[in-house]
JSON list of C-alpha atoms and ligand atoms in Angstrom, two decimals:
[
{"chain": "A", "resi": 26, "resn": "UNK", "atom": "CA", "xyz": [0.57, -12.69, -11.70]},
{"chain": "A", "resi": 27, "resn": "UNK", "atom": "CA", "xyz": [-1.31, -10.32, -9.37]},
{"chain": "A", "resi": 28, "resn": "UNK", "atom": "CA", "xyz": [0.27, -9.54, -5.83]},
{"chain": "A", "resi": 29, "resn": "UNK", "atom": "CA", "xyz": [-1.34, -9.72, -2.53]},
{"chain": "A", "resi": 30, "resn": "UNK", "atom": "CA", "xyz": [-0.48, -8.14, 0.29]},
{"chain": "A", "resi": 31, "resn": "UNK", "atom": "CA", "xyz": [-2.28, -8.64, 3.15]},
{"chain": "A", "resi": 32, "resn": "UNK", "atom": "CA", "xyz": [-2.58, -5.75, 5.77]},
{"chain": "A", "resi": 33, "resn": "UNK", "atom": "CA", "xyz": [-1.56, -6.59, 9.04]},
{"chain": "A", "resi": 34, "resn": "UNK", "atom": "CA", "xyz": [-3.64, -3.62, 10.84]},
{"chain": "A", "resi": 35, "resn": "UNK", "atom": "CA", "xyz": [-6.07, -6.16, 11.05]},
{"chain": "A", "resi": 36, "resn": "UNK", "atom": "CA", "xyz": [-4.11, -8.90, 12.32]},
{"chain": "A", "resi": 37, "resn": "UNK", "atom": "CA", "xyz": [-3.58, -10.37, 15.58]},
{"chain": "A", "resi": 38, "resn": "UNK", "atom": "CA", "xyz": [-1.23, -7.81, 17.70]},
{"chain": "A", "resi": 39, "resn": "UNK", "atom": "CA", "xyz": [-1.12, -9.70, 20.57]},
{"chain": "A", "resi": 40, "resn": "UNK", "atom": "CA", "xyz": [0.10, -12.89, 18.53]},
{"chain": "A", "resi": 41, "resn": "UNK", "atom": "CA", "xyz": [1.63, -11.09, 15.49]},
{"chain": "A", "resi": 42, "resn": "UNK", "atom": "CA", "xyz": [4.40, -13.22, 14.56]},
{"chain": "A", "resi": 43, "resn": "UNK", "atom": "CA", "xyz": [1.67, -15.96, 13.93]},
{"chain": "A", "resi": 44, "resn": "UNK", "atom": "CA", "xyz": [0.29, -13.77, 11.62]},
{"chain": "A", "resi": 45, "resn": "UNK", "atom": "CA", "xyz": [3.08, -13.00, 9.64]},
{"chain": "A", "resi": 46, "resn": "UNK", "atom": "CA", "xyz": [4.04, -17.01, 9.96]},
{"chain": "A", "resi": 47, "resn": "UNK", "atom": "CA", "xyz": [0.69, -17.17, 8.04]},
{"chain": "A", "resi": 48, "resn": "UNK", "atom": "CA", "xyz": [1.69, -14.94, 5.47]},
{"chain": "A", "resi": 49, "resn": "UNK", "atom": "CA", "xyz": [5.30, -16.33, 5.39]},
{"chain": "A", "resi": 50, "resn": "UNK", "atom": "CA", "xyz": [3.60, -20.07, 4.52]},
{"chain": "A", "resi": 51, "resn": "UNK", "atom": "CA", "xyz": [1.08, -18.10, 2.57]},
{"chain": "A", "resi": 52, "resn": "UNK", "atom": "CA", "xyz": [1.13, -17.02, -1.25]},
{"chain": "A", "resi": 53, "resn": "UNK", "atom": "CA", "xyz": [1.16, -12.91, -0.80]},
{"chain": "A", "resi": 54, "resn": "UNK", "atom": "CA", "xyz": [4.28, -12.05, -1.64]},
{"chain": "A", "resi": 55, "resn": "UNK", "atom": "CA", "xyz": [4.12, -8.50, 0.27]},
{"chain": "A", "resi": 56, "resn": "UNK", "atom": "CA", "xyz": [3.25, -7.35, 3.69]},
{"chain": "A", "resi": 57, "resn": "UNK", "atom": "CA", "xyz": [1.29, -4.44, 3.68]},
{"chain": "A", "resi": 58, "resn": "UNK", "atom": "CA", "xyz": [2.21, -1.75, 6.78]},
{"chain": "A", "resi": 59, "resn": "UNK", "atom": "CA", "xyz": [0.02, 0.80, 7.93]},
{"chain": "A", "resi": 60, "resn": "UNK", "atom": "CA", "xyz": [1.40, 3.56, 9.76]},
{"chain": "A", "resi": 61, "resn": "UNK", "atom": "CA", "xyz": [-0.74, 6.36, 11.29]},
{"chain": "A", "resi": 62, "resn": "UNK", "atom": "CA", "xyz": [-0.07, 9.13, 13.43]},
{"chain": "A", "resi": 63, "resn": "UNK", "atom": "CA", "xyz": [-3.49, 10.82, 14.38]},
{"chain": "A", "resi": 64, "resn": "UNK", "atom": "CA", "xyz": [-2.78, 13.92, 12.85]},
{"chain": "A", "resi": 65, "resn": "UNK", "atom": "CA", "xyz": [-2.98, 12.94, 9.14]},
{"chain": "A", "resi": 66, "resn": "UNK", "atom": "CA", "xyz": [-5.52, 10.93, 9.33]},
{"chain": "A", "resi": 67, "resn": "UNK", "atom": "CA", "xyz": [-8.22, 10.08, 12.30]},
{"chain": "A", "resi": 68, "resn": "UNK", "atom": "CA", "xyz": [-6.45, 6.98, 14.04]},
{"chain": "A", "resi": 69, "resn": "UNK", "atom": "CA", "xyz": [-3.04, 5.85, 15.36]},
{"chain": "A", "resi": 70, "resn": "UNK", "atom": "CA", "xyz": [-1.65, 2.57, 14.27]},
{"chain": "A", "resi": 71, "resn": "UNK", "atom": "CA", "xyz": [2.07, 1.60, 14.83]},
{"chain": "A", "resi": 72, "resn": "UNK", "atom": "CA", "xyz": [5.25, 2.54, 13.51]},
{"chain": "A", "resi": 73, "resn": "UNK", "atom": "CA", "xyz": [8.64, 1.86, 13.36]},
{"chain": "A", "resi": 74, "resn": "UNK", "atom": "CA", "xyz": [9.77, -0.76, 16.00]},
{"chain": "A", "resi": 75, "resn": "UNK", "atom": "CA", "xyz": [6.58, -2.78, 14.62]},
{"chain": "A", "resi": 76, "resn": "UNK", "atom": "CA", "xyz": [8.32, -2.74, 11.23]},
{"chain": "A", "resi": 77, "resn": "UNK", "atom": "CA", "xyz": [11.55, -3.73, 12.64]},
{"chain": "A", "resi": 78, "resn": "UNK", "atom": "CA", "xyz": [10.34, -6.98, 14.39]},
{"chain": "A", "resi": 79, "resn": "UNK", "atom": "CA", "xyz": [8.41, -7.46, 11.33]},
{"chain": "A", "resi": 80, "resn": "UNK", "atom": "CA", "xyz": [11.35, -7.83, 9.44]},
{"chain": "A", "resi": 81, "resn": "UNK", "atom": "CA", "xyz": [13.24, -10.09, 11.73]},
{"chain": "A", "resi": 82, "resn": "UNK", "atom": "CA", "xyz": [9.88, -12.34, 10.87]},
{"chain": "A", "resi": 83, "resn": "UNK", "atom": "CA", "xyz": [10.12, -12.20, 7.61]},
{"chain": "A", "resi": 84, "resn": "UNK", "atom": "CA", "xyz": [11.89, -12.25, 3.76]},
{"chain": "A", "resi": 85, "resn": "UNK", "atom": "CA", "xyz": [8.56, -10.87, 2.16]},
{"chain": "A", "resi": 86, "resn": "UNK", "atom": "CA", "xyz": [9.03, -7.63, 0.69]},
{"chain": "A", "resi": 87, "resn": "UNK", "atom": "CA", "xyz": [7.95, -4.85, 3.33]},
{"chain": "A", "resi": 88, "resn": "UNK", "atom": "CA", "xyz": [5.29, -2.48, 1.66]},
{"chain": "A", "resi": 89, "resn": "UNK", "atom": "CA", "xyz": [5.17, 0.47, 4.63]},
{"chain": "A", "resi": 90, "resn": "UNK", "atom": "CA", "xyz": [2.26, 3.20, 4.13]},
{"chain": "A", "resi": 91, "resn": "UNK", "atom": "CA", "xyz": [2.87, 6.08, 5.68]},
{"chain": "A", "resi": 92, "resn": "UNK", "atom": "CA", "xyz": [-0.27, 7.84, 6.63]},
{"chain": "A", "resi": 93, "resn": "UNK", "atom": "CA", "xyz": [1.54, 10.77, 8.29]},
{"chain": "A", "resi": 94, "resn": "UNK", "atom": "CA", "xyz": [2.49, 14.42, 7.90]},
{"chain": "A", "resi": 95, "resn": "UNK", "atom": "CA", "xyz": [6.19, 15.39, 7.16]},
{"chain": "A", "resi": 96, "resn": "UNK", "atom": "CA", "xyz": [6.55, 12.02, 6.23]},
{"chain": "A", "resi": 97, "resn": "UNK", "atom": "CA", "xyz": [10.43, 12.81, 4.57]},
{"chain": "A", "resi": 98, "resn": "UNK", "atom": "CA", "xyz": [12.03, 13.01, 8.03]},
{"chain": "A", "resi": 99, "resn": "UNK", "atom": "CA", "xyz": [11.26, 8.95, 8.87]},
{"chain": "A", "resi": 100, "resn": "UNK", "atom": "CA", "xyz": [12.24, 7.49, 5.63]},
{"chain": "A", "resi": 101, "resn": "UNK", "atom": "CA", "xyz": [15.72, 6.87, 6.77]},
{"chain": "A", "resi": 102, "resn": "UNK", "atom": "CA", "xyz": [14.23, 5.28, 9.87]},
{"chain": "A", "resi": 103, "resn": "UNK", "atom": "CA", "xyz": [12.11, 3.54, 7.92]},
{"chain": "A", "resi": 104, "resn": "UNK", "atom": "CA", "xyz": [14.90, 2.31, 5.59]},
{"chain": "A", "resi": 105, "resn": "UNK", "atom": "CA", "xyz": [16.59, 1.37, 8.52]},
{"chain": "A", "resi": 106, "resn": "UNK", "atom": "CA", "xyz": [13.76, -1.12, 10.15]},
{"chain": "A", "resi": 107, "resn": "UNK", "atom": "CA", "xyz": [13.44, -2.58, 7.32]},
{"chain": "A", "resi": 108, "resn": "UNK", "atom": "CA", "xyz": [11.18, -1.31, 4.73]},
{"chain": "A", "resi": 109, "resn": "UNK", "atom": "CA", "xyz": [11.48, -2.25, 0.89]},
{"chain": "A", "resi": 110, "resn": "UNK", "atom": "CA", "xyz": [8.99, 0.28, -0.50]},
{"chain": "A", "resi": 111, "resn": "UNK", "atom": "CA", "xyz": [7.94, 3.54, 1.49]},
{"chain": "A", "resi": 112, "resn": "UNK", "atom": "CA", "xyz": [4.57, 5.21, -0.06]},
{"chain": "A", "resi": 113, "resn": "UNK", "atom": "CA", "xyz": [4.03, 8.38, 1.22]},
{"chain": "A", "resi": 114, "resn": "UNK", "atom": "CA", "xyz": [0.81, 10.67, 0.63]},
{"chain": "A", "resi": 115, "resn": "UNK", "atom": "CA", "xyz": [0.51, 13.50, -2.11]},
{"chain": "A", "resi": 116, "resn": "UNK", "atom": "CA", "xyz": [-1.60, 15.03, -0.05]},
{"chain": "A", "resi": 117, "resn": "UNK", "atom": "CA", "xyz": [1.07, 14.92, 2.89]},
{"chain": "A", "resi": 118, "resn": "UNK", "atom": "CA", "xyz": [4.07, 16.20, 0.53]},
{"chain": "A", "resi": 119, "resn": "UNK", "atom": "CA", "xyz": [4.72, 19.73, -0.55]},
{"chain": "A", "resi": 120, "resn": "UNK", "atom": "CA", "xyz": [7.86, 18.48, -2.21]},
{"chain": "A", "resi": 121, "resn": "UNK", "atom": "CA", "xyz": [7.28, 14.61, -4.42]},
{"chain": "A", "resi": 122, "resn": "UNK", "atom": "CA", "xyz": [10.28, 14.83, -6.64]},
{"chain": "A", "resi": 123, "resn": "UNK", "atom": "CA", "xyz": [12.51, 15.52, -3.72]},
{"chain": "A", "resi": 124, "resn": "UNK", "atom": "CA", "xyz": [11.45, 13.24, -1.60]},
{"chain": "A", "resi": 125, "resn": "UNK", "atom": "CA", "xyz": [11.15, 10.53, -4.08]},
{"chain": "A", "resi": 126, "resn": "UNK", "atom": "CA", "xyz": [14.69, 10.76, -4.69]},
{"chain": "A", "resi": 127, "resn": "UNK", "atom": "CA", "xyz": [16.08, 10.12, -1.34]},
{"chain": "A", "resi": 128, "resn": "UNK", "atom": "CA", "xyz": [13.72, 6.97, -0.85]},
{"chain": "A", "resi": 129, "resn": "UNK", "atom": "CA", "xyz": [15.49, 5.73, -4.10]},
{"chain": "A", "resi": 130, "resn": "UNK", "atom": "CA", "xyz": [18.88, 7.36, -2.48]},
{"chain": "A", "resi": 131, "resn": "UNK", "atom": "CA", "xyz": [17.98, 5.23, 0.58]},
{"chain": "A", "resi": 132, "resn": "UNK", "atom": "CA", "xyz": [17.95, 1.96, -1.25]},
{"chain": "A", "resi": 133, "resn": "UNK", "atom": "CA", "xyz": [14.04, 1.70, -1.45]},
{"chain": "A", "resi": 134, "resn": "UNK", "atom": "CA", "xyz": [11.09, 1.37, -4.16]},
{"chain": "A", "resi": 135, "resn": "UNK", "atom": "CA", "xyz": [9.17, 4.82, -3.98]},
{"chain": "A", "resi": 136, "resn": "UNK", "atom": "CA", "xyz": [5.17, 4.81, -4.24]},
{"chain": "A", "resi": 137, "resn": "UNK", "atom": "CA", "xyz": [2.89, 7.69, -3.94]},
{"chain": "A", "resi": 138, "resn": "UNK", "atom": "CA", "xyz": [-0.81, 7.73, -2.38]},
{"chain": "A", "resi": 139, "resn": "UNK", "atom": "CA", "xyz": [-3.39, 9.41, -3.19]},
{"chain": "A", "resi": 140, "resn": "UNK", "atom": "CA", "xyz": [-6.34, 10.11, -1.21]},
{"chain": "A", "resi": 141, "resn": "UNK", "atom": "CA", "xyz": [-10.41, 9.29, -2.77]},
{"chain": "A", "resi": 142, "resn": "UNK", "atom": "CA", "xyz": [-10.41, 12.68, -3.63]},
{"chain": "A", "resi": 143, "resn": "UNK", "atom": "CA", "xyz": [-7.65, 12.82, -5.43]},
{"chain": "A", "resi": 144, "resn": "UNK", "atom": "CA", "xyz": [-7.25, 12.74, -8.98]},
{"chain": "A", "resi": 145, "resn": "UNK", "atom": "CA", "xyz": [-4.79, 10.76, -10.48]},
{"chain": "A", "resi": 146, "resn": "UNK", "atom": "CA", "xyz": [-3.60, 13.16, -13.30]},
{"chain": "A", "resi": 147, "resn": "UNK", "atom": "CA", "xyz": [-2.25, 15.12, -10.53]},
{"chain": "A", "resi": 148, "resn": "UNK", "atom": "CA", "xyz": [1.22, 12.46, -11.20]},
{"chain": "A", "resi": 149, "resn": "UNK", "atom": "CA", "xyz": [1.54, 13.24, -14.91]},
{"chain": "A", "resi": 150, "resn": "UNK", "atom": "CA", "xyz": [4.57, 15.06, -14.25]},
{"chain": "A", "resi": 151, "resn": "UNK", "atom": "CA", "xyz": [6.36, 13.00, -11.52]},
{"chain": "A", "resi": 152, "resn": "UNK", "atom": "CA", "xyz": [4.73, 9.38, -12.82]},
{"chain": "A", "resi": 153, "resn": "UNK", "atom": "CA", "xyz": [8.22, 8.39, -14.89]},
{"chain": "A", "resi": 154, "resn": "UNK", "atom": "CA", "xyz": [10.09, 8.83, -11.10]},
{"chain": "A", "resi": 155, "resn": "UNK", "atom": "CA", "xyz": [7.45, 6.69, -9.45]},
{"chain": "A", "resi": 156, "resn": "UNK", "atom": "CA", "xyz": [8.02, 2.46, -8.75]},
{"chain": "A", "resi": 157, "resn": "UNK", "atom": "CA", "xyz": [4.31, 2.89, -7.43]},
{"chain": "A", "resi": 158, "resn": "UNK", "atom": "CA", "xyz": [1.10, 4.70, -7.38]},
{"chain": "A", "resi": 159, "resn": "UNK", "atom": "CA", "xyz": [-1.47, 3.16, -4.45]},
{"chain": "A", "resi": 160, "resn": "UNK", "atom": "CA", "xyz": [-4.94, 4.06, -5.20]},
{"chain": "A", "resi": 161, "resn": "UNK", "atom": "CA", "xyz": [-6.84, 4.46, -1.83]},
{"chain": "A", "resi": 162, "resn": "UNK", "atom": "CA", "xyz": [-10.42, 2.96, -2.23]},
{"chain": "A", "resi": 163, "resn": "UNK", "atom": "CA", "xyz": [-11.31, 4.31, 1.35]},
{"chain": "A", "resi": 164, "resn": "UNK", "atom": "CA", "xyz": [-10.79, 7.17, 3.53]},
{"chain": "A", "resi": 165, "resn": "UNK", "atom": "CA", "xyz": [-7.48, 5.84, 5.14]},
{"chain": "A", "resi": 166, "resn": "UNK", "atom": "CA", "xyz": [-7.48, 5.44, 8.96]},
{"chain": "A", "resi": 167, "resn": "UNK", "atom": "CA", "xyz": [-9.36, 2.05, 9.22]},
{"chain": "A", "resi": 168, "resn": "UNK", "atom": "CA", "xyz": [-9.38, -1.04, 8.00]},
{"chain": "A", "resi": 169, "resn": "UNK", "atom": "CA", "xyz": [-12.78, -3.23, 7.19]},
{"chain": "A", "resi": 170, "resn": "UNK", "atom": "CA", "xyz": [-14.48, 0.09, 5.58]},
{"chain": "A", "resi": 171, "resn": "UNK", "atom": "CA", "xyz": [-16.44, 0.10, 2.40]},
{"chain": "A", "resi": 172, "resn": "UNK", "atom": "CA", "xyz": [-14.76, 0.27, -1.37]},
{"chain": "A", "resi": 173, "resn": "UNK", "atom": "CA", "xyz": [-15.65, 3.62, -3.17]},
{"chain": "A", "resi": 174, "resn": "UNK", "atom": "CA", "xyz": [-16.56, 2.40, -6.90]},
{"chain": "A", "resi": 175, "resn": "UNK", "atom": "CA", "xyz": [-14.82, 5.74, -8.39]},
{"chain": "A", "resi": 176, "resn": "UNK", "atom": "CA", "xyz": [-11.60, 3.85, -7.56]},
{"chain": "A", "resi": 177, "resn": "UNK", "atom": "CA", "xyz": [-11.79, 1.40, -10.99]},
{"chain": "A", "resi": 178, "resn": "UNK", "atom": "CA", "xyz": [-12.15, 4.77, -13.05]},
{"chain": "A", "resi": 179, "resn": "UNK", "atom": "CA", "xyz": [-9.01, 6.30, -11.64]},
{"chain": "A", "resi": 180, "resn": "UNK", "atom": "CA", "xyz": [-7.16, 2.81, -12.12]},
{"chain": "A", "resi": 181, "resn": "UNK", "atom": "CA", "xyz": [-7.90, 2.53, -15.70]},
{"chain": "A", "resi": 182, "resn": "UNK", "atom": "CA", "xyz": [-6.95, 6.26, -16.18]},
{"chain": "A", "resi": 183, "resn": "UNK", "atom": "CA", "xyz": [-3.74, 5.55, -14.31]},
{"chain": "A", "resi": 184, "resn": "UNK", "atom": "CA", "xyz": [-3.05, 2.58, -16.56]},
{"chain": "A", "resi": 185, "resn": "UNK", "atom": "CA", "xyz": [-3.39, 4.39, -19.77]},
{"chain": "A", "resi": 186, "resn": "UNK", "atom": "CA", "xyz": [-1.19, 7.24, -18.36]},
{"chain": "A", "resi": 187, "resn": "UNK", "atom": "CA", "xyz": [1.05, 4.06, -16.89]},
{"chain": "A", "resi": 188, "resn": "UNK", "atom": "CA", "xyz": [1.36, 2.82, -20.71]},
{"chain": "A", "resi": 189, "resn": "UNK", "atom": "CA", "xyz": [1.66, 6.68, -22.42]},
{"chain": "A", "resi": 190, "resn": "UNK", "atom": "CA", "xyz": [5.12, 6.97, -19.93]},
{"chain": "A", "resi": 191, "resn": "UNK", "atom": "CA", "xyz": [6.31, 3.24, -21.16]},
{"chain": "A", "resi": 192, "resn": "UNK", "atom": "CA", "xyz": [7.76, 2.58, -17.57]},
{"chain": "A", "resi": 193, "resn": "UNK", "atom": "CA", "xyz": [6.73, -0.57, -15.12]},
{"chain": "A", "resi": 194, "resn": "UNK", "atom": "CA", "xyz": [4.95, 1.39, -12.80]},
{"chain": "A", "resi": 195, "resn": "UNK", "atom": "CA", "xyz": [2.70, -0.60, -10.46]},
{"chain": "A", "resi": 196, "resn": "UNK", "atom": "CA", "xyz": [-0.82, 0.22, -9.42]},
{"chain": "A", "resi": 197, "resn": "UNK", "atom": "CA", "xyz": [-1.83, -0.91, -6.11]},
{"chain": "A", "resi": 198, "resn": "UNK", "atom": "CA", "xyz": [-5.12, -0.46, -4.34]},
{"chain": "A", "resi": 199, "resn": "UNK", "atom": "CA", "xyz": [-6.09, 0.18, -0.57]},
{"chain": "A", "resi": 200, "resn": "UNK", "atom": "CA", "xyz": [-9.23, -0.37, 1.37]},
{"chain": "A", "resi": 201, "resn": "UNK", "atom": "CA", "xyz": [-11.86, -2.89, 0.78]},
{"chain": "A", "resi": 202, "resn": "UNK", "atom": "CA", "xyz": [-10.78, -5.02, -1.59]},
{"chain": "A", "resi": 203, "resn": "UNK", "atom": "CA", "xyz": [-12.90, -8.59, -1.10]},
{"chain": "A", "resi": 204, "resn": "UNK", "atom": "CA", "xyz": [-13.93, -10.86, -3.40]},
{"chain": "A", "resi": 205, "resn": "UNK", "atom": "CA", "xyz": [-16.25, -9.12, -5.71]},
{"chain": "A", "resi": 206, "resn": "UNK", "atom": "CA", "xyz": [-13.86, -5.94, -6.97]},
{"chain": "A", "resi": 207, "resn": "UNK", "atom": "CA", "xyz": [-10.86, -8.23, -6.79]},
{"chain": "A", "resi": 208, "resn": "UNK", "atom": "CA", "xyz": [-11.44, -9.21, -10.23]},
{"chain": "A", "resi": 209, "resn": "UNK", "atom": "CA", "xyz": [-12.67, -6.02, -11.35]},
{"chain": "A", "resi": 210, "resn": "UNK", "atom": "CA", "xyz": [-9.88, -4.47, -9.69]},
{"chain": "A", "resi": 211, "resn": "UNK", "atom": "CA", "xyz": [-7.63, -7.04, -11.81]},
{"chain": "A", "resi": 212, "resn": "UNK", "atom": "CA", "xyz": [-8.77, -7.03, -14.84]},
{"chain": "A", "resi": 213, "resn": "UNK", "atom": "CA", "xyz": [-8.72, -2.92, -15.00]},
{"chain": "A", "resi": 214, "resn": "UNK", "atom": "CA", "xyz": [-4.90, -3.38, -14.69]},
{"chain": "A", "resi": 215, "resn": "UNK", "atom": "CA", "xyz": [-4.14, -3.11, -11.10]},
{"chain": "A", "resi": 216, "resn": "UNK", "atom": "CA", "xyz": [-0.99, -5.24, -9.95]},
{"chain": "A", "resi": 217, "resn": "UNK", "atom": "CA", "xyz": [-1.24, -5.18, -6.28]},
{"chain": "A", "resi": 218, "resn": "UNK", "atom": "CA", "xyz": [-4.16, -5.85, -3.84]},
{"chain": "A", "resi": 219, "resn": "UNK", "atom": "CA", "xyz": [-4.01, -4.80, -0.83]},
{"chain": "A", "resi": 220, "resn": "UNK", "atom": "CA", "xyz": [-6.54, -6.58, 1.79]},
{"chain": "A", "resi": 221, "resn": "UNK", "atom": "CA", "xyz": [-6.56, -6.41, 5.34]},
{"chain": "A", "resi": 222, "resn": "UNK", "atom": "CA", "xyz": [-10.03, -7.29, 6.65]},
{"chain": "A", "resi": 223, "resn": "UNK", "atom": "CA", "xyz": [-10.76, -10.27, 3.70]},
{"chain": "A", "resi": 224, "resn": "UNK", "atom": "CA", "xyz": [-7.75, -11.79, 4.62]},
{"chain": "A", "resi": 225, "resn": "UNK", "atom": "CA", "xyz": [-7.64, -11.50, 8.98]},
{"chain": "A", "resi": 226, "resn": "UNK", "atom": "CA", "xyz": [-11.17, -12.05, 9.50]},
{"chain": "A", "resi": 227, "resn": "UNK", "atom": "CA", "xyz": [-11.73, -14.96, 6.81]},
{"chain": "A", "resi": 228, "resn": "UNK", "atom": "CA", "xyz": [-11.92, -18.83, 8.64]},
{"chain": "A", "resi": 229, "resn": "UNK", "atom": "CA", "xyz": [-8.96, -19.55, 6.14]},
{"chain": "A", "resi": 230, "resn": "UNK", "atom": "CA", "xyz": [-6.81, -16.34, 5.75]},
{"chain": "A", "resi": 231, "resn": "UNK", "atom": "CA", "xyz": [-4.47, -18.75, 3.28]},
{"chain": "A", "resi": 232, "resn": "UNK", "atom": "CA", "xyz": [-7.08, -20.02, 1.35]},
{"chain": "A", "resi": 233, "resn": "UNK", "atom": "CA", "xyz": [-8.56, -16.43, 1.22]},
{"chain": "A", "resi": 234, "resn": "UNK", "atom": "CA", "xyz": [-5.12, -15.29, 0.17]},
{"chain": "A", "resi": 235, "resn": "UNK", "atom": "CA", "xyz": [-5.07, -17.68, -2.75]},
{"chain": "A", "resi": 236, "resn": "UNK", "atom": "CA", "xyz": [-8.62, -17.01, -3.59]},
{"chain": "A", "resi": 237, "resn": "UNK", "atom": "CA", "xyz": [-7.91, -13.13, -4.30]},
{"chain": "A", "resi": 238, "resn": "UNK", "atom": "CA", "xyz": [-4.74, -13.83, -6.16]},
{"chain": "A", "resi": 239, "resn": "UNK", "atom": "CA", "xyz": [-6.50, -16.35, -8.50]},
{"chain": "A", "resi": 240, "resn": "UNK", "atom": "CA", "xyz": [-10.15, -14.40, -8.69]},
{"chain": "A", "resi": 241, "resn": "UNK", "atom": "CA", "xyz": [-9.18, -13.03, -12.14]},
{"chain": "B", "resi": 26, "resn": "LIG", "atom": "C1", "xyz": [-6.62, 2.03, 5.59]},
{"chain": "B", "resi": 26, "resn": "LIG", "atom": "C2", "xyz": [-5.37, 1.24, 5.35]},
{"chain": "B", "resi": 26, "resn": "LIG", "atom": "C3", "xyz": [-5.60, -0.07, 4.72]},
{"chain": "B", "resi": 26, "resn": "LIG", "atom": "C4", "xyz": [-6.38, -1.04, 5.54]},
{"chain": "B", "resi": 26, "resn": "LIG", "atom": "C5", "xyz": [-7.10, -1.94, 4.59]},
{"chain": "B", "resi": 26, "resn": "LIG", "atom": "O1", "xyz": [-6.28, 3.31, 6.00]},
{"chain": "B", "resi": 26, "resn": "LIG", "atom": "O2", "xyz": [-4.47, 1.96, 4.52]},
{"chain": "B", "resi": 26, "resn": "LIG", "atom": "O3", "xyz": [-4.36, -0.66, 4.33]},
{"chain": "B", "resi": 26, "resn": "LIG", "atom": "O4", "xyz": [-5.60, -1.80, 6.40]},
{"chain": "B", "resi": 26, "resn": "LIG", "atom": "O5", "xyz": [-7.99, -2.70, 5.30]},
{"chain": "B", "resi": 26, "resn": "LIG", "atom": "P1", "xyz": [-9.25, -3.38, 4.63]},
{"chain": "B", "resi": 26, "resn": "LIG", "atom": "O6", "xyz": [-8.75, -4.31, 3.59]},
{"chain": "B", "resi": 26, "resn": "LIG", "atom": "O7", "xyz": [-9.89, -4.08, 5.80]},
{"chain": "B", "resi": 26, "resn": "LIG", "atom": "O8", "xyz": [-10.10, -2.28, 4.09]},
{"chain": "B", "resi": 27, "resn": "LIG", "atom": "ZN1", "xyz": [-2.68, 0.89, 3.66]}
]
């Protein structure tokens, strides 16, 4: 089975714990967090007290991506608020195999971003370390933008380089997932959907839920 986790950048600040009540009763198994910091990437989101309230909300697993630069010196604090798997950018990390050892040191599931322009045969030599790789399908910074086709090429190479290591390394993907690449998206081997803007601004963010996880 598929995993959805719903992004709560587009959710409901001012009523949040609704949202992730939704999500609780809902059948995503993750919560997707977005944390900017206006340097890395063109927008400021939220960070770390959002995550810890979050987790007082919740027993989903906590899927916090950091959009930042240095991101090594938060993961304790990160670790601390409550975060089950931290997913930092390659293009934000000068040192991967470091700093994917101490989010595994911390306790946590390591994943690594990379960016549209990124190719993904940049991880061949750090992919056995990894829990994760998240495939952005946007320009990260906002949610509701358009999905960038290139993105079920680099998941299919990812999931032959996945299968050459013999490890279960997840593939997740970020940024306009909806209906129609869903399946694609699925059937090209990705495990996790992220979706912030199908889910938030459907009539039936539940139903909308179960409809990506079942679109295969
Ligand atoms: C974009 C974020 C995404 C975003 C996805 O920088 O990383 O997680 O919330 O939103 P949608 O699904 O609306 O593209
Ligand atoms: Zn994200």
């Amino acid at each position: 089975m598929p995993i959805i986790a719903p992004s709560i950048l587009s959710a409901d600040f001012l009523h949040l714990g609704k949202d992730i009540e939704m999500i609780n009763s809902s059948q995503a198994d993750w919560i997707h967090i977005d944390v900017m910091d206006g340097v890395f990437v063109p927008n400021i989101s939220f960070g770390i007290p959002v995550v810890k309230a979050v987790r007082k909300a919740t027993s989903k697993i906590l899927d916090v991506h950091l959009m930042i630069v240095q991101p090594e010196k938060y993961f304790e604090a990160f670790r601390d608020a409550g975060a089950d798997i931290l997913s930092f950018h390659y293009e934000a990390s000068l040192h991967l195999n470091r700093s994917i050892a101490r989010i595994h040191e911390l306790g946590m599931k390591a994943g690594v971003v990379l960016n549209p322009h990124t190719p993904v045969t940049v991880l061949s030599d750090i992919l056995p370390e990894l829990d994760l790789v998240l495939i952005m399908s946007v320009n990260p910074g906002f949610g509701g933008q358009k999905f960038i086709d290139n993105t079920y090429k680099k998941a299919e190479i990812l999931r032959k380089m996945i299968q050459a290591v013999g490890k279960d390394i997840m593939i997740e993907v970020d940024g306009g997932v909806d209906f129609i690449n869903a399946p694609k998206l699925l059937n090209t081997g990705v495990d996790v959907l992220v979706a912030g803007n199908t889910v938030f601004n459907s009539a039936d963010p539940k139903a909308a839920i179960l409809k990506l996880l079942t679109s295969l």
